[in-house]
PDB file of C-alpha atoms in Angstrom:
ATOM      1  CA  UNK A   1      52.810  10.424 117.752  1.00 53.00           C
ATOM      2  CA  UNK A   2      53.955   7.931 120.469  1.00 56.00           C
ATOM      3  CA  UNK A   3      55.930   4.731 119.834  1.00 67.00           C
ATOM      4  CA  UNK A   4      53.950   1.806 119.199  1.00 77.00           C
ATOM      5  CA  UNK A   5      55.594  -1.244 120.663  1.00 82.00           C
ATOM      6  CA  UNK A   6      55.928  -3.151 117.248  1.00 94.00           C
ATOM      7  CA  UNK A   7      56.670  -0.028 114.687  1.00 97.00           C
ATOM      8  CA  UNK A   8      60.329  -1.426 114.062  1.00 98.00           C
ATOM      9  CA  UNK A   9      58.925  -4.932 113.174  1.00 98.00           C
ATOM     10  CA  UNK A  10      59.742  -6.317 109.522  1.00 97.00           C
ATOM     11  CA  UNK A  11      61.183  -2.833 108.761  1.00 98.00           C
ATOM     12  CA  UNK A  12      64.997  -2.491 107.722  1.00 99.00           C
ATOM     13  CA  UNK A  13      67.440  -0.439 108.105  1.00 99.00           C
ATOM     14  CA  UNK A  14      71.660  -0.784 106.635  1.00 99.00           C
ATOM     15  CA  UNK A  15      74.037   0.099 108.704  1.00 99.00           C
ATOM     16  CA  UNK A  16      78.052   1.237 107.357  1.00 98.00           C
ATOM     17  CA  UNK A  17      80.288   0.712 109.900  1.00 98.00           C
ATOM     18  CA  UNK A  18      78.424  -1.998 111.577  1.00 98.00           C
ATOM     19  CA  UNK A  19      81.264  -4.545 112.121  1.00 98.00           C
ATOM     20  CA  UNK A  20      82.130  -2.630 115.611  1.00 97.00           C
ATOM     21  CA  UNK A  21      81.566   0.275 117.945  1.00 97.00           C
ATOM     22  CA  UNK A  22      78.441   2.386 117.484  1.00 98.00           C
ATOM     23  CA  UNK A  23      77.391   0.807 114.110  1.00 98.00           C
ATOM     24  CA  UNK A  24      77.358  -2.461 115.865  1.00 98.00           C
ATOM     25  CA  UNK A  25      75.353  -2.048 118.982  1.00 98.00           C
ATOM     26  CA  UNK A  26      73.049   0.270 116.660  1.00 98.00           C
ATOM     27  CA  UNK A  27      72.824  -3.082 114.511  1.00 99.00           C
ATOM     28  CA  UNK A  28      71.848  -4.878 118.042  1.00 98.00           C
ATOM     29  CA  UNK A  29      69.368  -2.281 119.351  1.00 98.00           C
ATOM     30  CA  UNK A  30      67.272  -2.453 116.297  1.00 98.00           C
ATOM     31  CA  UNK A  31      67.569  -6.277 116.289  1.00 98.00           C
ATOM     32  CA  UNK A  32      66.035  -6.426 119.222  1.00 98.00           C
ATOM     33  CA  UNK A  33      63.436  -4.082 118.216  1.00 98.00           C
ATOM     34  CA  UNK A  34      61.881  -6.634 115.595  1.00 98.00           C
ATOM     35  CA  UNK A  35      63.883  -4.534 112.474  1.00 98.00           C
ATOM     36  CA  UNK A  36      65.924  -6.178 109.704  1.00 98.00           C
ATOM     37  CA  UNK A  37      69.564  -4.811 109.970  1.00 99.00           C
ATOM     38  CA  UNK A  38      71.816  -4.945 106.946  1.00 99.00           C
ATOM     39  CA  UNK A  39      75.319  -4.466 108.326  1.00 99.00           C
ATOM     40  CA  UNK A  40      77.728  -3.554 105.838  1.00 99.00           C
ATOM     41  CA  UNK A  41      81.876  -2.812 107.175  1.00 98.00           C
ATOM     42  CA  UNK A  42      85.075  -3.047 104.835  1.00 98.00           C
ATOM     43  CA  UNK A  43      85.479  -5.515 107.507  1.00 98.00           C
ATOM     44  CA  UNK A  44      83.247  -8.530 106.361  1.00 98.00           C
ATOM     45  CA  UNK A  45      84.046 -10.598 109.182  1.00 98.00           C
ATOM     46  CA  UNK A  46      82.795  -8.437 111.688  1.00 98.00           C
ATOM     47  CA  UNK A  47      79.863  -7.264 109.470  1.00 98.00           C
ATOM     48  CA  UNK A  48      78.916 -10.903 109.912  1.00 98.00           C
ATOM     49  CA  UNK A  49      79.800 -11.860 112.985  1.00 98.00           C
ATOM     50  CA  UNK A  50      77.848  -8.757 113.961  1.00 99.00           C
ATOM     51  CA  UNK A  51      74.680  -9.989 111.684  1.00 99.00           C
ATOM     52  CA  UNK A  52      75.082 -13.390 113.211  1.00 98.00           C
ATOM     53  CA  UNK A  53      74.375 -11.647 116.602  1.00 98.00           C
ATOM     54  CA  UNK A  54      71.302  -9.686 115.340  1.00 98.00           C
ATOM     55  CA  UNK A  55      69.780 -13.212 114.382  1.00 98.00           C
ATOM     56  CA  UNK A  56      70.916 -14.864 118.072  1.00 98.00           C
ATOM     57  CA  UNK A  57      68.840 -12.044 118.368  1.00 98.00           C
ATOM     58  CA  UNK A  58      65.728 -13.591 116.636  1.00 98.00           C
ATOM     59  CA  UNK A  59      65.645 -10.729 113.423  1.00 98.00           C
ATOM     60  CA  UNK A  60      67.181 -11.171 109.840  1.00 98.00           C
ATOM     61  CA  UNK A  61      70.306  -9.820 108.777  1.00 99.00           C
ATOM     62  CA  UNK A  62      72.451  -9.587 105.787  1.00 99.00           C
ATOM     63  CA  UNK A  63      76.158  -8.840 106.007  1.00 99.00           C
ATOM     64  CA  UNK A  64      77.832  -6.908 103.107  1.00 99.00           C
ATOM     65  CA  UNK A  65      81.287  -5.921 102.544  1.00 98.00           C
ATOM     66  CA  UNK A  66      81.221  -2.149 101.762  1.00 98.00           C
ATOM     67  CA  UNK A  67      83.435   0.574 100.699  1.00 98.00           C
ATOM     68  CA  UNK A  68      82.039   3.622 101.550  1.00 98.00           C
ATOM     69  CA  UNK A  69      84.527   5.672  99.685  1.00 98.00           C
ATOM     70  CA  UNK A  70      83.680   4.014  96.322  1.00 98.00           C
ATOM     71  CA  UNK A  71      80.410   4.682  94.817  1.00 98.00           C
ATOM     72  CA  UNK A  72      79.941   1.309  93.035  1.00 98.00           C
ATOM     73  CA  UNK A  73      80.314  -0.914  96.453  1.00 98.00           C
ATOM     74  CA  UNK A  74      77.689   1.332  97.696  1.00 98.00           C
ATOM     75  CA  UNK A  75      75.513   1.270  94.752  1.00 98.00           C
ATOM     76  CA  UNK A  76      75.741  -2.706  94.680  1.00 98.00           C
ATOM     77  CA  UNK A  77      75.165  -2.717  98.373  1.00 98.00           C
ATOM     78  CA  UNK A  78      71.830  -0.901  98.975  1.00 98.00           C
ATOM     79  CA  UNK A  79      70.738  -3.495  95.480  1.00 98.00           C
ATOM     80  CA  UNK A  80      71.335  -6.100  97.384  1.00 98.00           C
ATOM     81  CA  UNK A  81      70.057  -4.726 100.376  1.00 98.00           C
ATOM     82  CA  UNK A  82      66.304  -3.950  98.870  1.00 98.00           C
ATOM     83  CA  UNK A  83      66.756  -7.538  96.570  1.00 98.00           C
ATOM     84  CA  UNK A  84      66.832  -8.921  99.684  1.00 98.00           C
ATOM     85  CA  UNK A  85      64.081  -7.650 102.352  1.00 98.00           C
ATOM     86  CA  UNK A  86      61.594  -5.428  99.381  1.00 98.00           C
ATOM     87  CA  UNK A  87      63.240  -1.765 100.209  1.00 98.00           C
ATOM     88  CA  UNK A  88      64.862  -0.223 102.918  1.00 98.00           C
ATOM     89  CA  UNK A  89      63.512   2.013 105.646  1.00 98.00           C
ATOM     90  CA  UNK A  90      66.486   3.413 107.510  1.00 99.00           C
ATOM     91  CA  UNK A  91      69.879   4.230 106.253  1.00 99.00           C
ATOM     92  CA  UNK A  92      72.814   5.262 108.915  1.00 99.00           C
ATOM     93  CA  UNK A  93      75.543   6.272 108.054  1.00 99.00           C
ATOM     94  CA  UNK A  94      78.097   5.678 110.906  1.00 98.00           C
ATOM     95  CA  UNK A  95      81.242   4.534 109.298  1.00 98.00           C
ATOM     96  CA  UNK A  96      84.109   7.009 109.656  1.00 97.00           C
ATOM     97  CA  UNK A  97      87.811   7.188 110.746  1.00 96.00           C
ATOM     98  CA  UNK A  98      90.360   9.942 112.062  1.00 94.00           C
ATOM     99  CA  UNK A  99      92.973   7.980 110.431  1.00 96.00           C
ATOM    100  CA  UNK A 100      96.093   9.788 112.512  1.00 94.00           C
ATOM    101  CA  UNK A 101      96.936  12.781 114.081  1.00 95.00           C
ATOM    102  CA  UNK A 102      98.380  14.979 113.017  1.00 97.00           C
ATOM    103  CA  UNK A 103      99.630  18.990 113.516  1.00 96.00           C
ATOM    104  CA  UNK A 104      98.218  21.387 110.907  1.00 97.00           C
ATOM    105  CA  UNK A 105     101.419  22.025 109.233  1.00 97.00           C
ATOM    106  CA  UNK A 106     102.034  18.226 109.232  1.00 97.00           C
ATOM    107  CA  UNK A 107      98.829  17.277 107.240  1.00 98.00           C
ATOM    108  CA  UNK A 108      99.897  15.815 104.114  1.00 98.00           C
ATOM    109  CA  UNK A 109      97.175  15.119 100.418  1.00 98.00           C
ATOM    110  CA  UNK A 110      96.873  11.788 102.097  1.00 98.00           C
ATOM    111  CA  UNK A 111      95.536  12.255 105.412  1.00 98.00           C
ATOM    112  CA  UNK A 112      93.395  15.293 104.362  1.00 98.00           C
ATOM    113  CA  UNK A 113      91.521  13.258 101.326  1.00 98.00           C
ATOM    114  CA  UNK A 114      91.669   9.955 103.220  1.00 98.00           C
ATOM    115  CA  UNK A 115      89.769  11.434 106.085  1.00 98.00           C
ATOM    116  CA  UNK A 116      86.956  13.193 103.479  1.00 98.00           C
ATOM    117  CA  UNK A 117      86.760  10.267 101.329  1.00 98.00           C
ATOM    118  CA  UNK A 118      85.364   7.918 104.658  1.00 98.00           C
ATOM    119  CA  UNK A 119      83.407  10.818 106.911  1.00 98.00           C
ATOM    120  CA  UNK A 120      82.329  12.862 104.035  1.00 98.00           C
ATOM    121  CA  UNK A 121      82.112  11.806 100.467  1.00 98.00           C
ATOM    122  CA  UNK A 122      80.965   7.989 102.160  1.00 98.00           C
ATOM    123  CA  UNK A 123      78.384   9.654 103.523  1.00 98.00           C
ATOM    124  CA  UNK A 124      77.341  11.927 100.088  1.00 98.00           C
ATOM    125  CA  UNK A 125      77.078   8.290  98.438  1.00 99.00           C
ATOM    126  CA  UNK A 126      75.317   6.686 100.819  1.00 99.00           C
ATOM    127  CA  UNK A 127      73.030   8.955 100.470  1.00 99.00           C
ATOM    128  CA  UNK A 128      72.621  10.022  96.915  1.00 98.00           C
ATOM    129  CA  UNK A 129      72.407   5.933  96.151  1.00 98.00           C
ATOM    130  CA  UNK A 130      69.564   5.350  98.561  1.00 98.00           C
ATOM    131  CA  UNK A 131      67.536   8.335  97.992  1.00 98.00           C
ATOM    132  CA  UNK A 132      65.916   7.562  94.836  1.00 98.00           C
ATOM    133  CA  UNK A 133      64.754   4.225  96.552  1.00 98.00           C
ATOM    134  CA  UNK A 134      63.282   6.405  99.475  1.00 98.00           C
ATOM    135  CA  UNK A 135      61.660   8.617  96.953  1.00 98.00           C
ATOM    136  CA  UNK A 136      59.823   5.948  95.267  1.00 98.00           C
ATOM    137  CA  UNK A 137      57.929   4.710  98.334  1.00 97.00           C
ATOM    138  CA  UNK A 138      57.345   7.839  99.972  1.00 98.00           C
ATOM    139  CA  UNK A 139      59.227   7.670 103.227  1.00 98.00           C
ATOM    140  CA  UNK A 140      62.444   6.527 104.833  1.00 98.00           C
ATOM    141  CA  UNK A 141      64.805   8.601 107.539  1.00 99.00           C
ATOM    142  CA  UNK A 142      69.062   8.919 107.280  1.00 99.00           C
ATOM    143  CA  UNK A 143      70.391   9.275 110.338  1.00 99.00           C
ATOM    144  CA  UNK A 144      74.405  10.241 109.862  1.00 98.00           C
ATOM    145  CA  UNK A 145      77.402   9.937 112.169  1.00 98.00           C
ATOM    146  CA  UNK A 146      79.072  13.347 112.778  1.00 98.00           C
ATOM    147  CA  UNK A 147      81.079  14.661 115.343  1.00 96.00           C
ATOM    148  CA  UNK A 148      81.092  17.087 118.497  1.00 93.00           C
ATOM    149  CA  UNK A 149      84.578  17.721 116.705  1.00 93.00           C
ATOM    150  CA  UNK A 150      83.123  20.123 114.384  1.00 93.00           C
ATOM    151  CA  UNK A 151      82.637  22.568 116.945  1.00 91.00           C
ATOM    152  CA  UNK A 152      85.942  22.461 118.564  1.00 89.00           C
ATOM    153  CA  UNK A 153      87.903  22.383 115.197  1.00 93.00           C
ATOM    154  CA  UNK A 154      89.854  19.322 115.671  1.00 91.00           C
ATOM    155  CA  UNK A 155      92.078  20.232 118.951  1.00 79.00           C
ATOM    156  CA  UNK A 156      94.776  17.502 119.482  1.00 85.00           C
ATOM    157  CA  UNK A 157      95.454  17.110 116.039  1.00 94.00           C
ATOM    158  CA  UNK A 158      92.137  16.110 114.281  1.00 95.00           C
ATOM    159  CA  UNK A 159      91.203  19.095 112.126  1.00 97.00           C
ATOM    160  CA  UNK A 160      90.763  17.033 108.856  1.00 97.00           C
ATOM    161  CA  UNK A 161      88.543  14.416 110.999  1.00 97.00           C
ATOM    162  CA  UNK A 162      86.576  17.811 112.311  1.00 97.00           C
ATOM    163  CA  UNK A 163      86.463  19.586 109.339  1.00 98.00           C
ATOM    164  CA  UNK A 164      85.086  16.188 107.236  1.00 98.00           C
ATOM    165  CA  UNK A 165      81.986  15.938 109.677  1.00 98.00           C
ATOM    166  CA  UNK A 166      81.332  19.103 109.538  1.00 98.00           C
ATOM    167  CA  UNK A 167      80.795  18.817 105.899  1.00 98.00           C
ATOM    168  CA  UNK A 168      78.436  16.129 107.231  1.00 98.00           C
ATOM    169  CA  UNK A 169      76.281  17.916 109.588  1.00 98.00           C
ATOM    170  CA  UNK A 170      76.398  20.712 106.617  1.00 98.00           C
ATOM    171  CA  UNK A 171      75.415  17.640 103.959  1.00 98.00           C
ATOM    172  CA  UNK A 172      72.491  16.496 106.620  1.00 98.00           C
ATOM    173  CA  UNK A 173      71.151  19.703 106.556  1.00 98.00           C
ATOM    174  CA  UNK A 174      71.547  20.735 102.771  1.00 98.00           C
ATOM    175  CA  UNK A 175      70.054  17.167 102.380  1.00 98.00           C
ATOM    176  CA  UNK A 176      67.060  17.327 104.874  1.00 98.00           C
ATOM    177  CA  UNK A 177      65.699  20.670 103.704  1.00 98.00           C
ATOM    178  CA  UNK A 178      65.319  19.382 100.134  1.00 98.00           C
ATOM    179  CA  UNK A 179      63.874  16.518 100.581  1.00 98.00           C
ATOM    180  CA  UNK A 180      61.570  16.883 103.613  1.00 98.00           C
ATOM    181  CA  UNK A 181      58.290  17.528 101.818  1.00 98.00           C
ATOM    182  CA  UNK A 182      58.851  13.760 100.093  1.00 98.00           C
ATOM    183  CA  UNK A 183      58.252  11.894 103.501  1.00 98.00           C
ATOM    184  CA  UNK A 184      61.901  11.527 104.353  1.00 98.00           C
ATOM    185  CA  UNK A 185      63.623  13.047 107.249  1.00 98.00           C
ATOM    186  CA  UNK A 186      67.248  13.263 107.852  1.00 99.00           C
ATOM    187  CA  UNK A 187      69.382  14.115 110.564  1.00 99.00           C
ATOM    188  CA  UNK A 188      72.721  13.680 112.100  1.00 98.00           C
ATOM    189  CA  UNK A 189      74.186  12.802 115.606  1.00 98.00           C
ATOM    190  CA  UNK A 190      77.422  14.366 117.212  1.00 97.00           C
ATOM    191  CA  UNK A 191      78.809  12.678 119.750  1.00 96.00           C
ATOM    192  CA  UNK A 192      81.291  13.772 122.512  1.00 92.00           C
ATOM    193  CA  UNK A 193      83.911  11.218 123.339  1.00 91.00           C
ATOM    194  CA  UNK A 194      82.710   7.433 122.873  1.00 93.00           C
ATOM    195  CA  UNK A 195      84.104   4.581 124.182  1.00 92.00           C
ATOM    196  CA  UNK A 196      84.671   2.563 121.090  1.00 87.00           C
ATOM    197  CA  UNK A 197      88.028   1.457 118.748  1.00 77.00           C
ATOM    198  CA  UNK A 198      88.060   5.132 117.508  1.00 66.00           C
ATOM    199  CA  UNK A 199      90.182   6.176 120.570  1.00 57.00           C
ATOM    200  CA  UNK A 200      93.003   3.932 119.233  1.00 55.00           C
ATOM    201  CA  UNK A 201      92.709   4.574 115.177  1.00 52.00           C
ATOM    202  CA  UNK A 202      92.895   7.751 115.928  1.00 56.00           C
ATOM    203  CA  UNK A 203      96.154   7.524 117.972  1.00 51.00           C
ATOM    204  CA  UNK A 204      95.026   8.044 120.980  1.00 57.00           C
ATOM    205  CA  UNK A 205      96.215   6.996 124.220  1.00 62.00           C
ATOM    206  CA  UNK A 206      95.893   7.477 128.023  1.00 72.00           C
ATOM    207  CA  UNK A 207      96.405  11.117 128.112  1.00 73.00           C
ATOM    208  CA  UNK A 208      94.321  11.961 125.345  1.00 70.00           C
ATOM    209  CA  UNK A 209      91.689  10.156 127.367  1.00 74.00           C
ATOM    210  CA  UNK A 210      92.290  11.914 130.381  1.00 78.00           C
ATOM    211  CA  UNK A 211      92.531  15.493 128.534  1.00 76.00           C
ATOM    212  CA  UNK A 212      88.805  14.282 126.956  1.00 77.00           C
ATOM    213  CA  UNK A 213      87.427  13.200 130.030  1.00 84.00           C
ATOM    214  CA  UNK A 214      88.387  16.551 131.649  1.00 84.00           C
ATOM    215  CA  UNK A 215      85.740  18.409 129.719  1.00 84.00           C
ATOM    216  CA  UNK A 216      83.025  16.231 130.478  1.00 92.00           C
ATOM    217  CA  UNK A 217      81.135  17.101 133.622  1.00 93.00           C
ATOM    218  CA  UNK A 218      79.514  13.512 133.617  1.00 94.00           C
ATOM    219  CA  UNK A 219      83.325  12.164 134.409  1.00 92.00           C
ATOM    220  CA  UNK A 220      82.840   8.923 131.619  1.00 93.00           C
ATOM    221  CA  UNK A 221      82.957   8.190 128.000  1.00 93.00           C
ATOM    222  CA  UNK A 222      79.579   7.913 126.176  1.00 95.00           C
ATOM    223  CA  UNK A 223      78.511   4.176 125.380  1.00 97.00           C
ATOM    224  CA  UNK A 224      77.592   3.073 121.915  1.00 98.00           C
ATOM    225  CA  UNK A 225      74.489   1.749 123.064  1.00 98.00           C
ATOM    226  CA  UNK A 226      73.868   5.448 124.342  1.00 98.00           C
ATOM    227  CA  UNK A 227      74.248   6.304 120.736  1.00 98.00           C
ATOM    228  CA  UNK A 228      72.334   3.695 119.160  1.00 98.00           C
ATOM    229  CA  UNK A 229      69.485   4.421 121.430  1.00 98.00           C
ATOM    230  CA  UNK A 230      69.178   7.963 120.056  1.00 98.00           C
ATOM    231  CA  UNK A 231      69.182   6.476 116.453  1.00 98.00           C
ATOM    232  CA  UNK A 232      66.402   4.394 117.320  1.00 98.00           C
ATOM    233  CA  UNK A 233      63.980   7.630 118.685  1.00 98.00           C
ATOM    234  CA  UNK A 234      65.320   9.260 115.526  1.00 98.00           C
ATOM    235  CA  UNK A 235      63.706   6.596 113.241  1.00 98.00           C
ATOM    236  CA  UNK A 236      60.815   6.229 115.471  1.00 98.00           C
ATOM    237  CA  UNK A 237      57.445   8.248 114.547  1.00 96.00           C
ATOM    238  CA  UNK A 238      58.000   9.652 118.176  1.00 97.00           C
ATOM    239  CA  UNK A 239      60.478  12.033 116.644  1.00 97.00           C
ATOM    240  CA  UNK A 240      58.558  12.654 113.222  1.00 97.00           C
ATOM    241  CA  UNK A 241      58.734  16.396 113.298  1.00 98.00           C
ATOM    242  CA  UNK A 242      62.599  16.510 113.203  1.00 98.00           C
ATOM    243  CA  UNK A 243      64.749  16.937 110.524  1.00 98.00           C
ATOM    244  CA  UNK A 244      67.559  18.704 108.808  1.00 98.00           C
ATOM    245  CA  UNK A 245      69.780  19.179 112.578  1.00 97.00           C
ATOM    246  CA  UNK A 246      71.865  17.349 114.431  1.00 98.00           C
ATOM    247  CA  UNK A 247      72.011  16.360 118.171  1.00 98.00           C
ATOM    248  CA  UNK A 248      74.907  16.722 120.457  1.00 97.00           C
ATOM    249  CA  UNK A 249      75.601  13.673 122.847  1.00 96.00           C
ATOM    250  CA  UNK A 250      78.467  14.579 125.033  1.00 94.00           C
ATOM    251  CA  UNK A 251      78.221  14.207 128.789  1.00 94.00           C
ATOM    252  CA  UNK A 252      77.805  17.894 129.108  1.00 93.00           C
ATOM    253  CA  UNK A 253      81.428  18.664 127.496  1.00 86.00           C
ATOM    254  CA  UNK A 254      82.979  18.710 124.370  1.00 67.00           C
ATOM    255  CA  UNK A 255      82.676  22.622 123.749  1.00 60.00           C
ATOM    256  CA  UNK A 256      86.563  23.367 125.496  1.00 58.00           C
TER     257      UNK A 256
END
């Protein structure tokens, strides 16, 4: 069915990762939509500074530090969350880090379980903690952050980044099969290069830019906005019939 021009009003959706990039203008998008946005970051300060903006904004917000990697900060987190508007309607799942390059032979226990704890077993959490909620009142939609990495296998040095959303878009669809006869839909999103802090966690610099910009005929980074936009459609009842995939966002590139 179409958009109405008010379906995001009083609804609410949490956001990991919100404090910056994607998460953050994802926060803003459905602020100005009318929705309730619980932004939750490790980073508390920009978790509120970014739910100060959704209520400049003229919506609620409620800022929570989060850890996705530990189960009880997300538990205690989507409590507070439904304690605080009645229940939750949305759920993405958009924090994630690359953490460092690094060679194949060069990965170490560290970097490898580092990089699933945040991308993948955040997002299993996140998940697993809010379904039962979305159960109970017969609808919700999980939107999760992947990458256009999993196709390419992590070239430059990323493979544990790329093979942790792939477990993702693998977890999305696993996920989204089982549940979608219980009014909940889930999907996830994999972007080609973004222009957000991720270039420079991940050690990137000017000629890693170049070398991604190469492969994408548009000639320009995606925006986070561009990304939060799609999020938005992907909650909306315009996009009701979708589940249990995910959509690539990448300029035309990302498959070199």
């Amino acid at each position: 069915m179409p958009r109405s021009p008010d379906e995001f009003v009083g609804k609410t959706i949490i956001i990991t990762g919100a404090a910056s990039g994607i998460g953050r203008e994802t926060a803003l998008i459905f602020a100005r939509e009318g929705a309730n946005v619980v932004a939750t970051d490790v980073n508390l300060i920009g978790a509120e500074d970014t739910a100060d903006a959704v209520r400049k904004l003229g919506s609620s917000a409620l800022a929570i530090k989060t850890d996705v990697t530990d189960r009880a900060s997300v538990r205690d987190s989507i409590a507070k969350a439904i304690n605080e508007f009645g229940g939750l309607d949305f759920q993405f799942n958009c924090a994630g880090a690359a953490l460092r390059r690094a060679s194949f032979l060069d990965i170490d226990d560290e970097l490898w379980t580092g990089a699933m704890a945040i991308n993948a077993t955040g997002v299993f959490y996140c998940m697993q903690e809010i379904l039962p909620h979305m159960v109970s009142q017969g609808r919700g939609v999980i939107v999760n952050a992947a990458s256009m990495s999993h196709r390419r296998g992590g070239a430059g040095g990323l493979i544990p980044y790329a093979a942790s959303k792939g477990a993702v878009v693998t977890l999305t669809m696993g996920v989204a099969r089982e549940f979608a006869d219980r009014g909940i839909r889930v999907l996830s999103i994999s972007p080609g290069p973004i222009d957000t802090p991720f270039e420079d966690t991940a050690g990137g610099n000017d000629e890693a830019r170049k070398r991604a910009l190469a492969d994408v005929p548009m000639g320009r980074l995606g925006r986070p906005d561009e990304i939060g936009e799609l999020v938005l459609f992907m909650c909306s009842d315009a996009c009701s019939y979708m589940t249990a995939d995910t959509v690539y966002v990448n300029g035309g590139g990302g498959f070199r």
